[in-house]
């Protein structure tokens, strides 16, 4: 089988296996659900393992969540056009599992894909849902930013992909929460935001 064929089949298997969670197929290799303003996605794809038999594959998978209002402001503060492909936060799926079993998602096409999908589904139910629950409201997102100063300071949190995106995202969350004094103090004191970003944030504050 080709990776594309496996991707398609796994998508439909997981669509059924994760139906009880509210996740459903968005497209091949992506399931999603929406909780209030938070859009959550589970994306995955197979690649053929080079140097190994032609029937050996690896599954790469990621958990992500998006708050469109936050993401639009984050892009504005960064001086970029908003693009919905950038999530608010993301994390590699296997890293939410105990002991981070990086080799767990190897698949041989001689084996049952249904059994492989069952394993992924069980791990998703056991570990991915709690990850999504940690960041499904603006208040929870604000609490995360209050506790951790950057991507690297929280090994069990999430990553913001774009350079400087983390700190602009924090500013956007404070804007959405209307924490104007806290935001002003953050802009005045942080060294993480560049001058142009601070100017855009201050301009936004002055118009409120």
Coordinates of N, CA and C in Angstrom, one line a residue:
X1 N 0.8 -1.2 0.0 CA 0.0 0.0 0.0 C 0.9 1.2 0.0
X2 N 0.4 2.3 -0.6 CA 1.1 3.6 -0.6 C 0.7 4.3 0.7
X3 N 1.6 5.3 1.1 CA 1.2 6.1 2.3 C -0.1 6.8 2.1
X4 N -0.4 7.3 0.9 CA -1.7 8.0 0.6 C -2.9 7.0 0.9
X5 N -2.7 5.8 0.4 CA -3.8 4.8 0.7 C -4.0 4.6 2.2
X6 N -2.9 4.4 2.9 CA -3.0 4.2 4.3 C -3.6 5.4 5.0
X7 N -3.2 6.6 4.6 CA -3.7 7.9 5.2 C -5.2 7.9 5.1
X8 N -5.7 7.6 3.9 CA -7.2 7.6 3.6 C -7.9 6.6 4.5
X9 N -7.4 5.4 4.5 CA -8.1 4.3 5.3 C -8.0 4.7 6.8
X10 N -6.9 5.1 7.3 CA -6.8 5.5 8.7 C -7.7 6.6 9.1
X11 N -7.9 7.6 8.2 CA -8.8 8.7 8.5 C -10.2 8.2 8.7
X12 N -10.7 7.3 7.9 CA -12.1 6.8 8.1 C -12.2 5.9 9.3
X13 N -11.1 5.1 9.6 CA -11.2 4.3 10.8 C -11.2 5.2 12.1
X14 N -10.4 6.2 12.1 CA -10.4 7.1 13.3 C -11.6 7.9 13.4
X15 N -12.2 8.3 12.2 CA -13.4 9.0 12.3 C -14.5 8.2 13.0
X16 N -14.6 6.9 12.8 CA -15.5 6.1 13.5 C -15.1 5.9 15.0
X17 N -13.8 5.6 15.2 CA -13.4 5.2 16.5 C -13.4 6.4 17.5
X18 N -13.3 7.6 17.0 CA -13.3 8.8 17.8 C -14.6 9.6 17.8
X19 N -15.6 9.0 17.2 CA -16.9 9.7 17.1 C -17.5 10.1 18.5
X20 N -17.2 9.3 19.5 CA -17.8 9.5 20.8 C -17.1 10.8 21.4
X21 N -16.0 11.2 20.9 CA -15.3 12.4 21.4 C -15.8 13.7 20.8
X22 N -16.6 13.6 19.7 CA -17.0 14.7 18.9 C -16.1 15.1 17.8
X23 N -14.9 14.4 17.7 CA -14.0 14.6 16.5 C -14.6 13.9 15.3
X24 N -14.5 14.6 14.2 CA -15.0 14.1 12.9 C -14.1 14.5 11.8
X25 N -14.2 13.9 10.7 CA -13.3 14.1 9.5 C -13.4 15.6 9.0
X26 N -12.3 16.3 8.9 CA -12.3 17.6 8.2 C -11.8 17.4 6.8
X27 N -10.8 16.6 6.7 CA -10.3 16.2 5.4 C -9.4 14.9 5.6
X28 N -8.9 14.4 4.6 CA -8.0 13.2 4.8 C -6.8 13.6 5.7
X29 N -6.5 12.9 6.7 CA -5.4 13.1 7.6 C -5.7 14.2 8.6
X30 N -7.0 14.6 8.8 CA -7.3 15.6 9.8 C -8.7 15.4 10.3
X31 N -8.8 15.3 11.7 CA -10.1 15.3 12.3 C -10.2 16.5 13.2
X32 N -11.4 17.0 13.5 CA -11.6 18.2 14.2 C -12.9 18.2 15.0
X33 N -12.9 19.1 16.0 CA -14.2 19.4 16.7 C -14.1 20.8 17.2
X34 N -15.2 21.4 17.5 CA -15.3 22.8 18.0 C -15.9 22.8 19.4
X35 N -15.2 23.5 20.4 CA -15.8 23.7 21.7 C -15.8 25.2 21.9
X36 N -17.1 25.7 21.8 CA -17.3 27.2 21.9 C -16.4 27.9 20.9
X37 N -15.4 28.7 21.3 CA -14.6 29.5 20.4 C -13.3 28.7 20.0
X38 N -13.1 27.5 20.6 CA -11.9 26.8 20.3 C -12.1 25.7 19.3
X39 N -11.3 25.7 18.3 CA -11.3 24.7 17.2 C -10.1 23.8 17.5
X40 N -10.4 22.5 17.7 CA -9.3 21.5 18.0 C -9.1 20.6 16.8
X41 N -7.9 20.3 16.5 CA -7.6 19.4 15.3 C -6.6 18.3 15.7
X42 N -6.8 17.2 15.1 CA -5.9 16.0 15.2 C -5.4 15.7 13.8
X43 N -4.2 16.0 13.5 CA -3.7 15.7 12.2 C -2.6 14.6 12.2
X44 N -2.5 13.9 11.1 CA -1.6 12.7 11.1 C -1.3 12.3 9.7
X45 N -0.2 11.6 9.4 CA 0.1 11.1 8.1 C 1.2 10.0 8.2
X46 N 1.1 9.1 7.3 CA 2.1 8.0 7.2 C 3.2 8.4 6.3
X47 N 4.4 8.0 6.6 CA 5.6 8.1 5.7 C 6.2 6.7 5.7
X48 N 6.8 6.3 4.5 CA 7.5 5.1 4.4 C 8.9 5.2 5.0
X49 N 9.3 4.2 5.8 CA 10.6 4.3 6.4 C 11.7 3.9 5.5
X50 N 12.6 4.8 5.2 CA 13.7 4.5 4.3 C 14.7 3.5 5.0
X51 N 15.3 2.7 4.2 CA 16.2 1.8 4.7 C 15.6 0.5 5.4
X52 N 14.3 0.5 5.5 CA 13.6 -0.6 6.0 C 12.8 -1.3 4.9
X53 N 12.2 -2.5 5.1 CA 11.4 -3.1 4.1 C 10.3 -2.2 3.6
X54 N 9.9 -2.3 2.4 CA 8.9 -1.4 1.8 C 7.5 -1.4 2.4
X55 N 7.3 -2.3 3.3 CA 6.0 -2.3 3.9 C 6.0 -1.8 5.3
X56 N 7.0 -1.0 5.7 CA 7.2 -0.4 7.0 C 7.0 1.1 6.9
X57 N 6.1 1.6 7.8 CA 5.7 3.0 7.8 C 5.8 3.6 9.2
X58 N 5.9 4.9 9.3 CA 5.8 5.6 10.6 C 4.6 6.6 10.5
X59 N 3.9 6.7 11.6 CA 2.8 7.7 11.7 C 3.3 8.9 12.4
X60 N 3.2 10.1 11.8 CA 3.4 11.3 12.5 C 2.1 11.9 12.8
X61 N 1.9 12.5 14.0 CA 0.6 13.0 14.4 C 0.8 14.2 15.3
X62 N -0.1 15.2 15.3 CA 0.0 16.4 16.1 C -1.4 16.8 16.6
X63 N -1.4 17.3 17.8 CA -2.6 17.9 18.4 C -2.5 19.4 18.3
X64 N -3.5 20.1 17.9 CA -3.5 21.5 17.8 C -4.8 22.1 18.2
X65 N -4.8 23.4 18.6 CA -6.0 24.1 18.9 C -5.9 25.6 18.4
X66 N -7.1 26.1 18.1 CA -7.1 27.5 17.5 C -8.2 28.3 18.1
X67 N -7.9 29.6 18.4 CA -8.9 30.6 18.7 C -8.8 31.6 17.7
X68 N -9.7 31.6 16.6 CA -9.5 32.6 15.5 C -9.3 34.0 15.9
X69 N -10.1 34.5 16.9 CA -10.0 35.9 17.4 C -8.6 36.2 17.9
X70 N -8.0 35.2 18.6 CA -6.6 35.4 19.1 C -5.6 35.3 18.0
X71 N -5.8 34.4 17.1 CA -4.9 34.2 16.0 C -4.9 35.5 15.0
X72 N -6.0 36.1 14.8 CA -6.1 37.3 14.0 C -5.3 38.4 14.6
X73 N -5.5 38.6 15.9 CA -4.7 39.6 16.6 C -3.2 39.3 16.7
X74 N -2.9 38.1 16.9 CA -1.5 37.7 16.9 C -0.8 38.0 15.6
X75 N -1.5 37.7 14.5 CA -0.9 38.0 13.2 C -0.8 39.5 13.0
X76 N -1.8 40.3 13.5 CA -1.7 41.7 13.4 C -0.5 42.3 14.1
X77 N -0.3 41.8 15.3 CA 0.8 42.3 16.1 C 2.1 41.9 15.6
X78 N 2.2 40.8 14.9 CA 3.4 40.4 14.2 C 3.6 41.0 12.9
X79 N 2.6 41.8 12.4 CA 2.8 42.5 11.1 C 2.6 41.5 9.9
X80 N 1.8 40.4 10.2 CA 1.6 39.4 9.1 C 0.1 39.4 8.8
X81 N -0.2 38.8 7.6 CA -1.6 38.5 7.2 C -2.0 37.3 8.0
X82 N -3.3 37.3 8.4 CA -3.8 36.2 9.1 C -3.9 35.0 8.2
X83 N -3.5 33.9 8.6 CA -3.6 32.6 7.8 C -4.1 31.5 8.8
X84 N -5.3 30.9 8.4 CA -5.9 30.0 9.3 C -5.1 28.7 9.5
X85 N -4.0 28.5 8.7 CA -3.2 27.3 8.8 C -2.4 27.3 10.1
X86 N -2.2 28.5 10.7 CA -1.4 28.6 11.9 C -2.3 28.5 13.1
X87 N -2.1 27.4 13.9 CA -2.9 27.2 15.1 C -2.4 28.1 16.2
X88 N -3.2 28.3 17.2 CA -2.8 29.0 18.4 C -1.7 28.2 19.1
X89 N -1.9 26.9 19.2 CA -0.9 26.1 19.9 C -0.9 24.7 19.3
X90 N 0.2 24.0 19.4 CA 0.3 22.6 18.9 C 1.3 21.8 19.7
X91 N 1.1 20.5 19.6 CA 2.0 19.6 20.3 C 2.0 18.3 19.6
X92 N 3.2 17.7 19.5 CA 3.3 16.4 18.9 C 2.6 15.3 19.7
X93 N 1.8 14.5 19.0 CA 0.9 13.5 19.7 C 1.7 12.6 20.7
X94 N 2.8 12.0 20.2 CA 3.4 11.0 21.1 C 4.0 11.6 22.4
X95 N 4.2 12.9 22.4 CA 4.8 13.5 23.6 C 3.8 13.7 24.7
X96 N 2.5 13.5 24.5 CA 1.6 13.6 25.6 C 1.5 12.2 26.3
X97 N 2.1 11.2 25.7 CA 2.0 9.8 26.3 C 3.1 9.7 27.4
X98 N 2.9 8.8 28.4 CA 3.9 8.6 29.4 C 5.2 8.0 28.7
X99 N 6.3 8.5 29.1 CA 7.6 8.0 28.7 C 7.9 8.4 27.2
X100 N 7.0 9.1 26.6 CA 7.2 9.6 25.2 C 7.7 8.5 24.3
X101 N 6.9 7.5 24.0 CA 7.3 6.3 23.2 C 7.4 6.6 21.7
X102 N 8.5 7.2 21.2 CA 8.6 7.7 19.9 C 8.4 6.6 18.8
X103 N 8.8 5.4 19.2 CA 8.8 4.3 18.2 C 7.4 3.5 18.2
X104 N 6.5 4.0 19.0 CA 5.3 3.2 19.2 C 4.4 3.2 17.9
X105 N 4.5 4.2 17.1 CA 3.6 4.3 15.9 C 4.3 3.9 14.6
X106 N 5.0 2.8 14.7 CA 5.5 2.1 13.5 C 4.4 1.1 13.1
X107 N 4.2 1.0 11.8 CA 3.2 0.2 11.2 C 3.8 -0.6 10.1
X108 N 3.4 -1.9 10.1 CA 3.8 -2.8 9.0 C 2.5 -3.2 8.2
X109 N 2.5 -3.0 6.9 CA 1.2 -3.3 6.2 C 0.8 -4.8 6.2
X110 N 1.7 -5.7 6.6 CA 1.3 -7.1 6.8 C 0.4 -7.2 8.0
X111 N 0.3 -6.2 8.9 CA -0.5 -6.3 10.1 C -1.8 -5.6 9.8
X112 N -2.7 -5.8 10.8 CA -4.1 -5.2 10.6 C -4.0 -3.7 10.9
X113 N -4.5 -2.9 9.9 CA -4.6 -1.4 10.2 C -5.7 -1.1 11.2
X114 N -6.7 -2.0 11.2 CA -7.8 -1.7 12.2 C -7.2 -1.8 13.6
X115 N -6.3 -2.8 13.9 CA -5.7 -2.9 15.2 C -4.8 -1.8 15.5
X116 N -4.1 -1.3 14.5 CA -3.2 -0.1 14.7 C -4.1 1.1 15.0
X117 N -5.2 1.3 14.3 CA -6.1 2.4 14.5 C -6.7 2.3 15.9
X118 N -7.0 1.1 16.4 CA -7.6 0.9 17.8 C -6.5 1.4 18.8
X119 N -5.3 1.1 18.6 CA -4.2 1.6 19.5 C -4.1 3.1 19.5
X120 N -4.2 3.7 18.3 CA -4.1 5.2 18.3 C -5.3 5.8 19.0
X121 N -6.5 5.2 18.7 CA -7.7 5.7 19.4 C -7.6 5.6 20.9
X122 N -7.1 4.4 21.4 CA -7.0 4.3 22.8 C -6.1 5.3 23.4
X123 N -5.0 5.6 22.8 CA -4.0 6.6 23.3 C -4.7 8.0 23.2
X124 N -5.4 8.2 22.1 CA -6.1 9.5 22.0 C -7.1 9.7 23.1
X125 N -7.9 8.7 23.4 CA -8.9 8.9 24.5 C -8.2 9.1 25.8
X126 N -7.1 8.4 26.0 CA -6.4 8.4 27.3 C -5.6 9.6 27.6
X127 N -5.0 10.2 26.5 CA -4.0 11.3 26.7 C -4.3 12.6 26.0
X128 N -4.8 12.5 24.8 CA -5.0 13.7 23.9 C -6.1 14.5 24.5
X129 N -7.2 13.9 24.9 CA -8.4 14.7 25.4 C -8.0 15.6 26.6
X130 N -7.2 15.1 27.5 CA -6.8 15.9 28.6 C -5.9 17.1 28.1
X131 N -5.1 16.9 27.1 CA -4.4 18.0 26.5 C -5.3 19.1 26.0
X132 N -6.3 18.7 25.2 CA -7.2 19.7 24.7 C -8.0 20.4 25.8
X133 N -8.3 19.7 26.9 CA -9.1 20.3 28.0 C -8.3 21.3 28.7
X134 N -7.0 21.3 28.6 CA -6.2 22.3 29.3 C -6.2 23.6 28.7
X135 N -6.6 23.7 27.4 CA -6.5 24.9 26.6 C -7.8 25.2 25.8
X136 N -8.9 24.9 26.3 CA -10.2 25.0 25.6 C -10.9 26.3 25.9
X137 N -10.4 27.2 26.7 CA -11.0 28.5 26.9 C -9.9 29.6 26.9
X138 N -10.3 30.8 26.7 CA -9.4 31.9 26.8 C -8.8 32.1 28.2
X139 N -9.6 31.9 29.2 CA -9.1 32.0 30.6 C -8.0 31.0 30.8
X140 N -8.1 29.7 30.3 CA -7.1 28.7 30.5 C -5.8 29.1 29.8
X141 N -6.0 29.7 28.6 CA -4.9 30.1 27.8 C -4.1 31.2 28.5
X142 N -4.9 32.2 29.1 CA -4.3 33.3 29.8 C -3.5 32.7 31.0
X143 N -4.0 31.8 31.7 CA -3.4 31.2 32.9 C -2.0 30.5 32.5
X144 N -2.0 29.9 31.3 CA -0.8 29.3 30.8 C 0.3 30.3 30.6
X145 N -0.1 31.4 29.9 CA 0.9 32.5 29.7 C 1.4 33.1 30.9
X146 N 0.5 33.2 32.0 CA 0.9 33.8 33.2 C 2.0 32.9 33.9
X147 N 1.9 31.6 33.7 CA 2.7 30.7 34.4 C 4.1 30.4 33.7
X148 N 4.0 30.5 32.3 CA 5.2 30.2 31.5 C 5.6 31.4 30.6
X149 N 6.8 31.7 30.6 CA 7.3 32.9 29.9 C 7.5 32.7 28.4
X150 N 7.8 31.4 28.0 CA 8.1 31.2 26.6 C 7.9 29.7 26.3
X151 N 8.0 29.3 25.1 CA 7.8 27.9 24.6 C 8.6 26.9 25.4
X152 N 9.9 27.3 25.7 CA 10.8 26.3 26.2 C 10.7 26.1 27.7
X153 N 9.9 27.0 28.4 CA 9.8 26.9 29.9 C 8.8 25.9 30.3
X154 N 7.9 25.4 29.4 CA 6.9 24.5 29.7 C 7.0 23.3 28.9
X155 N 7.6 22.2 29.4 CA 7.8 21.0 28.6 C 6.5 20.2 28.4
X156 N 5.6 20.5 29.2 CA 4.3 19.7 29.1 C 3.2 20.6 28.5
X157 N 3.5 21.7 27.9 CA 2.5 22.6 27.4 C 2.3 22.5 25.9
X158 N 2.4 23.6 25.2 CA 2.2 23.6 23.8 C 3.3 24.5 23.2
X159 N 3.4 24.5 21.8 CA 4.3 25.3 21.1 C 3.5 26.3 20.2
X160 N 4.0 27.5 20.0 CA 3.6 28.4 19.0 C 4.6 28.4 17.9
X161 N 4.2 28.1 16.7 CA 5.2 27.8 15.7 C 6.0 29.0 15.2
X162 N 5.3 30.1 15.0 CA 6.0 31.2 14.4 C 6.9 31.9 15.3
X163 N 8.0 32.4 14.8 CA 9.0 33.2 15.6 C 8.4 34.4 16.2
X164 N 8.6 34.6 17.5 CA 8.0 35.7 18.3 C 6.4 35.5 18.4
X165 N 5.9 34.4 17.9 CA 4.5 34.2 18.0 C 4.0 34.1 19.4
X166 N 4.8 33.4 20.2 CA 4.3 33.1 21.6 C 4.0 34.4 22.3
X167 N 4.9 35.4 22.2 CA 4.7 36.6 23.0 C 3.6 37.5 22.4
X168 N 3.5 37.5 21.1 CA 2.4 38.3 20.5 C 1.0 37.6 20.8
X169 N 1.1 36.3 20.9 CA -0.1 35.5 21.2 C -0.6 35.9 22.7
X170 N 0.4 36.0 23.6 CA 0.1 36.4 24.9 C -0.6 37.7 25.0
X171 N -0.1 38.7 24.2 CA -0.6 40.0 24.1 C -2.1 39.9 23.6
X172 N -2.3 39.1 22.5 CA -3.6 39.0 21.9 C -4.6 38.4 22.9
X173 N -4.2 37.4 23.7 CA -5.1 36.9 24.8 C -5.5 37.9 25.8
X174 N -4.5 38.7 26.2 CA -4.8 39.8 27.2 C -5.8 40.8 26.6
X175 N -5.6 41.1 25.3 CA -6.6 42.0 24.6 C -8.0 41.4 24.6
X176 N -8.1 40.1 24.2 CA -9.4 39.5 24.2 C -10.1 39.5 25.6
X177 N -9.2 39.3 26.6 CA -9.7 39.3 28.0 C -9.9 40.7 28.5
X178 N -9.5 41.7 27.8 CA -9.6 43.1 28.2 C -8.9 43.4 29.5
X179 N -7.7 42.8 29.6 CA -6.8 43.0 30.7 C -5.9 44.1 30.3
X180 N -6.4 45.3 30.2 CA -5.6 46.4 29.6 C -4.4 46.8 30.5
X181 N -4.5 46.9 31.8 CA -3.4 47.3 32.7 C -2.3 46.3 32.6
X182 N -2.7 45.0 32.7 CA -1.8 43.9 32.7 C -1.1 43.9 31.3
X183 N -1.8 44.1 30.3 CA -1.2 44.2 28.9 C -0.2 45.3 28.8
X184 N -0.6 46.5 29.3 CA 0.3 47.6 29.2 C 1.6 47.4 30.0
X185 N 1.5 46.8 31.2 CA 2.7 46.4 32.0 C 3.5 45.4 31.2
X186 N 2.9 44.5 30.6 CA 3.6 43.4 29.9 C 4.4 44.0 28.7
X187 N 3.8 44.9 28.0 CA 4.4 45.6 26.8 C 5.6 46.4 27.3
X188 N 5.4 47.1 28.4 CA 6.5 48.0 28.9 C 7.7 47.3 29.4
X189 N 7.4 46.1 30.0 CA 8.5 45.4 30.7 C 9.2 44.3 30.0
X190 N 8.5 43.7 29.0 CA 9.1 42.5 28.3 C 10.2 42.9 27.3
X191 N 11.2 42.0 27.2 CA 12.2 42.2 26.2 C 12.0 41.2 25.0
X192 N 10.9 40.5 25.1 CA 10.7 39.5 24.0 C 10.1 40.1 22.8
X193 N 9.2 41.1 23.0 CA 8.6 41.8 21.8 C 9.5 42.8 21.2
X194 N 9.6 42.8 19.8 CA 10.4 43.8 19.2 C 9.6 45.1 19.1
X195 N 10.3 46.2 18.8 CA 9.8 47.6 18.9 C 8.5 47.7 18.0
X196 N 8.6 47.1 16.8 CA 7.4 47.3 15.9 C 6.2 46.6 16.5
X197 N 6.4 45.5 17.1 CA 5.3 44.7 17.7 C 4.7 45.5 18.9
X198 N 5.6 46.1 19.7 CA 5.1 46.9 20.8 C 4.3 48.1 20.3
X199 N 4.7 48.7 19.3 CA 4.0 49.9 18.7 C 2.6 49.5 18.2
X200 N 2.5 48.3 17.6 CA 1.2 47.9 17.1 C 0.2 47.6 18.3
X201 N 0.8 47.0 19.4 CA 0.0 46.7 20.5 C -0.5 47.9 21.2
X202 N 0.4 48.9 21.4 CA 0.1 50.2 22.0 C -1.0 50.9 21.2
X203 N -0.9 50.8 19.9 CA -1.9 51.5 19.0 C -3.2 50.8 19.2
X204 N -3.2 49.5 19.4 CA -4.5 48.8 19.6 C -5.1 49.2 20.9
X205 N -4.2 49.3 22.0 CA -4.7 49.7 23.3 C -5.3 51.1 23.3
X206 N -4.7 52.0 22.6 CA -5.1 53.4 22.5 C -6.5 53.6 21.8
X207 N -6.8 52.6 21.0 CA -8.1 52.7 20.3 C -9.3 52.0 21.1
X208 N -8.9 51.5 22.3 CA -10.0 50.9 23.1 C -10.5 51.8 24.2

